[in-house]
C-alpha positions as MATLAB code, in Angstrom:
seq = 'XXXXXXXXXXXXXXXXXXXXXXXXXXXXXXXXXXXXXXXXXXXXXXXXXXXXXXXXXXXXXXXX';
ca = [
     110.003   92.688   97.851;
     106.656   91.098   99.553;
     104.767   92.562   96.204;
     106.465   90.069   94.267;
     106.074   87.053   96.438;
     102.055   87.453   96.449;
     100.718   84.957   94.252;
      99.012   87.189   91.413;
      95.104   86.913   91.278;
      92.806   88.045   88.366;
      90.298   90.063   90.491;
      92.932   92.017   92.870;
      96.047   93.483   92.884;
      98.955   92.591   94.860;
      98.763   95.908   96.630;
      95.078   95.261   97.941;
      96.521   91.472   98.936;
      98.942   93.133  101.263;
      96.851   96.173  102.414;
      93.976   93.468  103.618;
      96.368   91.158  105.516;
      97.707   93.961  107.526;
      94.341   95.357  108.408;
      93.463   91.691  109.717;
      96.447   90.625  111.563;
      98.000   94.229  112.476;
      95.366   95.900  113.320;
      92.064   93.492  113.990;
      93.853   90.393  115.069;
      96.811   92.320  117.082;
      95.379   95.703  118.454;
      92.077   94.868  118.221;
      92.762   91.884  120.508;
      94.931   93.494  123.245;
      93.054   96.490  123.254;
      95.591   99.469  121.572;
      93.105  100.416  119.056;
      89.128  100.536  118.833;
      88.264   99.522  114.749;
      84.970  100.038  113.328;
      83.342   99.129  110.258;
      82.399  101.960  108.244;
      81.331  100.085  105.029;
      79.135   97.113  105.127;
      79.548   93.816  103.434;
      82.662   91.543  102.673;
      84.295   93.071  100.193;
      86.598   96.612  100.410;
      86.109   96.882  103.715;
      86.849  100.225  104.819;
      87.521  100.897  109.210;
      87.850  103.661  111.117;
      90.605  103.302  113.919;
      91.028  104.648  116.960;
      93.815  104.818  120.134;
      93.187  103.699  123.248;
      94.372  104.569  126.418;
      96.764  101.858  126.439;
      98.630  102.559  122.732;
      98.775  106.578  123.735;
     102.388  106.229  125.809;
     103.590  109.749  127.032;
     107.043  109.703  128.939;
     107.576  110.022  132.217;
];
């Protein structure tokens, strides 16, 4: 399990590891990039960053 692989640090859990690194390269890095999703900053600062997503017109698929 990727919990157990995260090397262990004395001011975060291994659960906020893997829940930042998704938010970065998921959602900032990936949809933020190609334009799927809008993400804005709701907290200020570095640390606990908090974002408020939203779909774009080019994630929303409806079939045809």
């Amino acid at each position: 399990m990727i919990l157990q692989e995260i090397e262990r640090k004395p001011y975060e859990p291994p659960e906020d590891t893997v829940k930042h690194c998704y938010v970065l390269l998921a959602l900032q890095r990936f949809a933020g990039f190609f334009g799927l999703a809008d993400l804005e900053q709701i907290t200020e600062g570095p640390i606990n960053r908090k974002y408020r997503i939203h779909a774009t017109g080019l994630l929303k698929w409806t079939p045809l």
